[in-house]
Coordinates of C-alpha atoms in Angstrom, one line a residue:
X17 CA 0.0 0.0 0.0
X18 CA 1.0 3.6 -0.5
X19 CA 2.3 5.8 2.4
X20 CA -0.3 6.9 4.9
X21 CA 0.8 10.5 5.0
X22 CA -0.2 12.3 1.8
X23 CA -1.0 15.6 0.3
X24 CA -4.3 15.9 -1.4
X25 CA -2.5 16.1 -4.8
X26 CA -1.2 12.6 -4.4
X27 CA -4.4 10.8 -3.1
X28 CA -5.8 8.1 -5.3
X29 CA -9.5 7.4 -5.0
X30 CA -11.5 4.7 -6.7
X31 CA -15.3 4.9 -6.9
X32 CA -16.9 1.5 -7.4
X33 CA -20.5 1.4 -8.6
X34 CA -22.6 -0.6 -11.1
X35 CA -25.6 0.3 -13.3
X36 CA -27.8 -1.6 -15.7
X37 CA -31.3 -1.6 -17.1
X38 CA -32.4 -3.4 -13.9
X39 CA -30.3 -1.6 -11.3
X40 CA -30.7 1.8 -13.0
X41 CA -27.9 4.4 -13.2
X42 CA -28.5 6.2 -9.9
X43 CA -25.6 4.6 -8.0
X44 CA -23.2 5.4 -10.8
X45 CA -24.4 9.0 -11.3
X46 CA -24.0 9.9 -7.7
X47 CA -20.6 8.3 -7.6
X48 CA -19.6 10.3 -10.6
X49 CA -20.9 13.5 -9.0
X50 CA -18.7 12.8 -6.0
X51 CA -15.8 11.8 -8.2
X52 CA -16.0 15.1 -10.0
X53 CA -15.6 17.0 -6.7
X54 CA -12.8 14.7 -5.5
X55 CA -10.9 15.4 -8.8
X56 CA -11.6 19.1 -8.5
X57 CA -10.0 19.0 -5.1
X58 CA -6.9 17.5 -6.6
X59 CA -7.3 13.7 -6.0
X60 CA -6.5 11.2 -8.7
X61 CA -9.9 9.6 -9.4
X62 CA -11.3 6.7 -11.4
X63 CA -14.8 5.4 -11.5
X64 CA -15.1 1.7 -12.2
X65 CA -18.2 -0.4 -12.8
X66 CA -20.9 -1.4 -15.3
X67 CA -22.7 1.3 -17.3
X68 CA -20.2 4.0 -16.2
X69 CA -19.7 5.0 -19.9
X70 CA -23.4 5.4 -20.3
X71 CA -23.7 7.5 -17.2
X72 CA -21.1 10.0 -18.5
X73 CA -23.6 11.3 -20.9
X74 CA -25.9 12.5 -18.1
X75 CA -23.7 15.5 -17.2
X76 CA -21.1 17.6 -19.0
X77 CA -19.1 17.7 -15.7
X78 CA -18.6 13.9 -16.0
X79 CA -16.8 14.1 -19.4
X80 CA -13.3 14.4 -18.0
X81 CA -13.6 11.6 -15.4
X82 CA -11.5 8.5 -16.0
X83 CA -13.6 5.4 -16.1
X84 CA -13.4 1.6 -16.6
X85 CA -16.6 0.0 -17.8
X86 CA -17.0 -3.7 -16.8
X87 CA -20.0 -4.4 -19.0
X88 CA -21.8 -6.4 -16.3
X89 CA -22.5 -5.8 -12.6
X90 CA -20.2 -7.7 -10.3
X91 CA -20.1 -7.4 -6.5
X92 CA -17.9 -10.4 -5.8
X93 CA -14.6 -10.6 -3.9
X94 CA -12.9 -11.4 -7.3
X95 CA -13.0 -7.7 -8.0
X96 CA -10.4 -6.9 -5.3
X97 CA -7.2 -7.9 -7.0
X98 CA -8.1 -5.6 -9.9
X99 CA -8.9 -2.8 -7.5
X100 CA -5.5 -3.3 -5.9
X101 CA -3.8 -2.8 -9.2
X102 CA -5.0 0.8 -9.1
X103 CA -3.2 1.2 -5.7
X104 CA -6.1 3.2 -4.2
X105 CA -5.7 5.1 -1.0
X106 CA -9.4 4.7 -0.4
X107 CA -12.3 3.1 -2.2
X108 CA -15.9 4.4 -2.3
X109 CA -18.5 1.7 -2.8
X110 CA -22.1 2.3 -3.9
X111 CA -24.5 -0.6 -4.3
X112 CA -26.3 -3.4 -2.4
X113 CA -25.1 -6.2 -4.6
X114 CA -21.6 -6.0 -3.2
X115 CA -21.2 -9.2 -1.2
X116 CA -19.8 -9.5 2.4
X117 CA -16.8 -11.4 0.9
X118 CA -16.0 -8.3 -1.2
X119 CA -15.7 -6.1 1.9
X120 CA -13.9 -8.8 3.9
X121 CA -11.3 -8.9 1.1
X122 CA -10.9 -5.2 1.2
X123 CA -10.3 -5.4 5.0
X124 CA -7.9 -8.3 4.5
X125 CA -5.9 -6.3 2.0
X126 CA -6.0 -3.2 4.3
X127 CA -7.7 -1.1 1.7
X128 CA -9.7 1.7 3.5
X129 CA -13.2 2.2 2.1
X130 CA -16.3 4.3 2.4
X131 CA -19.9 3.2 1.6
X132 CA -22.8 5.1 0.1
X133 CA -26.1 3.6 1.4
X134 CA -29.8 4.3 1.4
X135 CA -31.7 2.2 3.9
X136 CA -29.1 0.0 5.8
X137 CA -28.8 -2.5 2.9
X138 CA -25.0 -2.5 2.7
X139 CA -23.1 -5.6 3.6
X140 CA -20.0 -3.7 4.6
X141 CA -18.5 -4.2 8.1
X142 CA -15.8 -1.6 8.6
X143 CA -16.2 1.5 6.5
X144 CA -14.3 4.6 7.4
X145 CA -17.3 6.7 6.3
X146 CA -20.9 5.9 5.7
X147 CA -22.9 8.3 3.5
X148 CA -26.7 8.2 3.4
X149 CA -28.0 11.3 1.6
X150 CA -31.7 10.7 2.3
X151 CA -34.0 12.6 4.6
X152 CA -35.0 9.3 6.2
X153 CA -31.4 8.7 7.2
X154 CA -30.7 8.4 11.0
X155 CA -28.1 6.8 13.2
X156 CA -30.8 4.4 14.5
X157 CA -30.9 2.6 11.1
X158 CA -27.3 1.5 11.6
X159 CA -27.4 0.9 15.4
X160 CA -24.0 -0.4 16.6
X161 CA -23.0 -1.9 13.2
X162 CA -20.6 0.9 12.4
X163 CA -19.4 2.2 15.7
X164 CA -16.0 3.0 14.3
X165 CA -17.3 4.8 11.2
X166 CA -18.2 8.5 10.7
X167 CA -21.8 8.8 9.6
X168 CA -22.7 11.5 7.1
X169 CA -26.5 11.5 7.1
X170 CA -29.1 13.6 5.5
X171 CA -29.6 16.0 2.7
X172 CA -26.6 18.1 3.6
X173 CA -24.6 15.3 2.0
X174 CA -26.8 14.9 -1.1
X175 CA -24.6 13.8 -4.0
X176 CA -25.9 16.1 -6.7
X177 CA -24.4 16.9 -10.1
X178 CA -22.4 20.1 -10.1
X179 CA -24.8 21.5 -12.8
X180 CA -27.5 21.6 -10.2
X181 CA -25.3 23.9 -8.0
X182 CA -24.6 26.1 -11.0
X183 CA -28.3 26.3 -11.9
X184 CA -29.4 26.9 -8.3
X185 CA -26.9 29.8 -8.0
X186 CA -28.2 31.4 -11.2
X187 CA -31.5 33.1 -10.2
X188 CA -32.3 33.8 -13.9
X189 CA -32.1 30.1 -14.8
X190 CA -34.2 28.9 -11.9
X191 CA -36.7 31.8 -12.4
X192 CA -37.4 30.6 -16.0
X193 CA -40.8 29.1 -16.0
X194 CA -43.0 27.3 -18.4
X195 CA -46.3 25.5 -18.0
X196 CA -44.7 22.2 -19.0
X197 CA -44.4 19.3 -16.6
X198 CA -40.9 17.7 -16.6
X199 CA -40.9 13.9 -16.5
X200 CA -37.9 11.6 -15.9
X201 CA -37.7 8.0 -14.8
X202 CA -34.0 8.2 -14.4
X203 CA -31.1 6.7 -16.5
X204 CA -33.1 3.6 -17.2
X205 CA -36.7 2.5 -17.2
X206 CA -36.9 -1.3 -16.9
X207 CA -40.7 -1.4 -16.5
X208 CA -41.2 0.9 -19.5
X209 CA -43.3 3.4 -17.6
X210 CA -42.1 6.6 -19.4
X211 CA -44.5 6.5 -22.4
X212 CA -47.5 5.6 -20.2
X213 CA -46.8 8.4 -17.7
X214 CA -46.5 11.0 -20.5
X215 CA -49.7 9.8 -22.1
X216 CA -51.6 10.1 -18.8
X217 CA -50.4 13.7 -18.2
X218 CA -51.2 14.7 -21.8
X219 CA -54.6 13.1 -21.3
X220 CA -55.1 15.6 -18.5
X221 CA -54.4 18.5 -20.8
X222 CA -50.8 19.1 -19.6
X223 CA -47.7 19.8 -21.8
X224 CA -44.8 17.5 -21.0
X225 CA -41.0 17.7 -21.4
X226 CA -39.5 14.2 -21.0
X227 CA -35.9 13.0 -20.6
X228 CA -34.8 9.7 -22.0
X229 CA -31.9 8.1 -20.2
X230 CA -28.9 6.3 -21.8
X231 CA -29.9 3.0 -20.2
X232 CA -33.4 2.9 -21.7
X233 CA -34.3 -0.2 -23.8
X234 CA -34.7 0.7 -27.5
X235 CA -34.3 4.5 -26.8
X236 CA -34.7 5.6 -30.4
X237 CA -38.0 3.7 -30.8
X238 CA -39.3 5.3 -27.6
X239 CA -38.0 8.7 -28.7
X240 CA -40.0 8.4 -31.9
X241 CA -43.2 7.3 -30.1
X242 CA -42.9 10.2 -27.6
X243 CA -42.0 12.8 -30.3
X244 CA -45.2 11.8 -32.2
X245 CA -47.4 12.3 -29.2
X246 CA -49.0 15.7 -29.2
X247 CA -48.0 17.9 -26.2
X248 CA -44.7 16.0 -25.6
X249 CA -41.2 17.4 -26.1
X250 CA -38.2 15.0 -25.7
X251 CA -34.8 16.0 -24.4
X252 CA -31.5 14.1 -23.9
X253 CA -30.1 13.3 -20.5
X254 CA -27.5 16.2 -20.7
X255 CA -30.4 18.6 -21.3
X256 CA -32.6 17.3 -18.6
X257 CA -31.5 19.5 -15.7
X258 CA -32.1 22.7 -17.6
X259 CA -35.5 21.4 -18.7
X260 CA -36.4 20.6 -15.1
X261 CA -35.3 24.1 -14.0
X262 CA -37.6 25.7 -16.5
X263 CA -40.6 23.4 -15.7
X264 CA -43.6 24.1 -13.6
X265 CA -43.6 20.7 -11.9
X266 CA -41.2 17.7 -11.9
X267 CA -42.6 14.2 -12.1
X268 CA -39.6 12.0 -11.4
X269 CA -38.4 8.6 -10.1
X270 CA -37.8 8.9 -6.4
X271 CA -34.0 8.9 -6.4
X272 CA -31.5 11.7 -6.3
X273 CA -33.5 13.6 -8.9
X274 CA -35.9 14.4 -6.0
X275 CA -33.2 16.3 -4.2
X276 CA -32.0 18.0 -7.4
X277 CA -35.5 19.3 -8.0
X278 CA -35.7 20.5 -4.4
X279 CA -32.4 22.3 -4.7
X280 CA -33.8 24.0 -7.8
X281 CA -36.9 25.0 -5.8
X282 CA -39.3 23.0 -7.9
X283 CA -42.6 21.4 -6.8
X284 CA -42.0 17.6 -7.4
X285 CA -44.0 14.4 -7.6
X286 CA -41.9 11.4 -6.6
X287 CA -42.6 8.1 -8.4
X288 CA -41.5 5.1 -6.3
X289 CA -40.3 2.5 -8.8
X290 CA -37.8 0.7 -6.7
X291 CA -37.8 -0.7 -3.1
X292 CA -34.9 1.5 -1.9
X293 CA -36.9 4.7 -2.9
X294 CA -39.9 4.1 -0.7
X295 CA -38.7 5.3 2.7
X296 CA -36.8 8.3 1.5
X297 CA -39.8 9.4 -0.7
X298 CA -42.4 9.1 2.1
X299 CA -40.1 10.9 4.5
X300 CA -39.6 13.6 1.9
X301 CA -43.3 14.1 1.6
X302 CA -43.8 14.3 5.3
X303 CA -41.1 17.0 5.5
X304 CA -42.6 19.0 2.6
X305 CA -39.6 18.4 0.4
X306 CA -41.9 16.9 -2.3
X307 CA -45.6 17.5 -2.8
X308 CA -46.7 13.9 -3.4
X309 CA -45.3 10.4 -3.7
X310 CA -46.9 7.7 -5.8
X311 CA -45.9 4.1 -5.4
X312 CA -45.8 2.4 -8.8
X313 CA -43.9 -0.8 -7.7
X314 CA -47.0 -3.1 -8.0
X315 CA -48.9 -1.0 -10.6
X316 CA -49.7 -2.9 -13.7
X317 CA -52.4 -0.6 -15.0
X318 CA -51.2 3.0 -15.2
X319 CA -54.7 4.3 -16.1
X320 CA -55.8 3.3 -12.5
X321 CA -53.4 6.0 -11.1
X322 CA -54.2 8.8 -13.6
X323 CA -56.6 10.6 -11.4
X324 CA -54.2 10.6 -8.5
X325 CA -51.3 11.7 -10.6
X326 CA -53.0 14.5 -12.4
X327 CA -54.6 15.8 -9.2
X328 CA -51.2 15.8 -7.6
X329 CA -49.7 17.7 -10.5
X330 CA -52.4 20.3 -10.5
X331 CA -52.0 20.9 -6.8
X332 CA -48.2 21.2 -7.2
X333 CA -48.6 23.6 -10.0
X334 CA -50.4 26.0 -7.7
X335 CA -48.0 25.4 -4.9
X336 CA -45.7 28.4 -4.3
X337 CA -42.0 28.1 -5.0
X338 CA -40.6 26.0 -2.2
X339 CA -37.5 26.7 -0.2
X340 CA -34.6 24.4 -1.0
X341 CA -33.8 22.0 1.8
X342 CA -31.4 19.8 -0.2
X343 CA -27.9 21.0 -0.3
X344 CA -26.6 21.5 -3.8
X345 CA -23.0 21.4 -2.5
X346 CA -23.4 18.1 -0.7
X347 CA -20.9 16.3 -3.0
X348 CA -18.3 19.0 -2.1
X349 CA -18.8 18.4 1.6
X350 CA -18.5 14.6 1.2
X351 CA -15.4 14.9 -1.0
X352 CA -13.6 17.0 1.7
X353 CA -14.5 14.5 4.4
X354 CA -13.2 11.6 2.3
X355 CA -9.9 13.3 1.6
X356 CA -9.5 14.2 5.3
X357 CA -9.7 10.4 6.1
X358 CA -6.7 9.8 4.0
X359 CA -4.4 12.7 4.6

């Protein structure tokens, strides 16, 4: 291993996260957001995992990040020798599929690591730092599991893309307003909900701007279907944040995009499409961070939720501009704490 005493300029950080049509791209995107800030602070950074090359298209700030794309998710201990070849001073792991043996092997090889978690799902045992960016995060979730770790909990540590911070700091950009409803199911949409959601909203007389992520199945076919639907405008992933900033309401999958919308002071409807999104979305609604959450995990007939969805959007459209509770600079704060663990 490398010498323990280091300047920030010499620190080597690996971010390890996977994405796929099934997993989505959320883990990779927030790892890249953190990686960008680590690199800006002078660390030598690489992001390794599946779908990392796809995720780079979701923000211009990701373009200079060094990545290694594995093609397929892999959370086994067999990853560790390859990780060792990078000679990292610390590894940041984001994902629930990483096996206990993976973390045990990191411990055996004396590689310090941090974990990004959502609801206590991680199999890690000895992280230096544990980051949970959700409003539902609390020390009680983890009990005595990580007594030796520093816990960074809550929206002050939300890992948002730097473009959100730039937009949030530009009053003219956030103040732009249209009657359109912004829709995004994230980087992937394994249940093919995007077209149906847009059709429901258009059926309620609403104008829609929709983002298609790079992990969507048959994206060009979907783009053509959406573009031929009256009242729907399609944007790419890189254009999505600006479109969201200019919208009246955001209807988005209940991941990090919820906190991005809040940071941009946008009324938001959270669509729960994965198990790890349920607790954070419900807590966000209780706190007034979002106007409404709609659980679509077991929904097979979208028309059955049309009335709820359209009613929620109409209420949100008449909601005054909300105060941002999500910290647009959370990734900066986490990056500084990670580097402090190594120096």
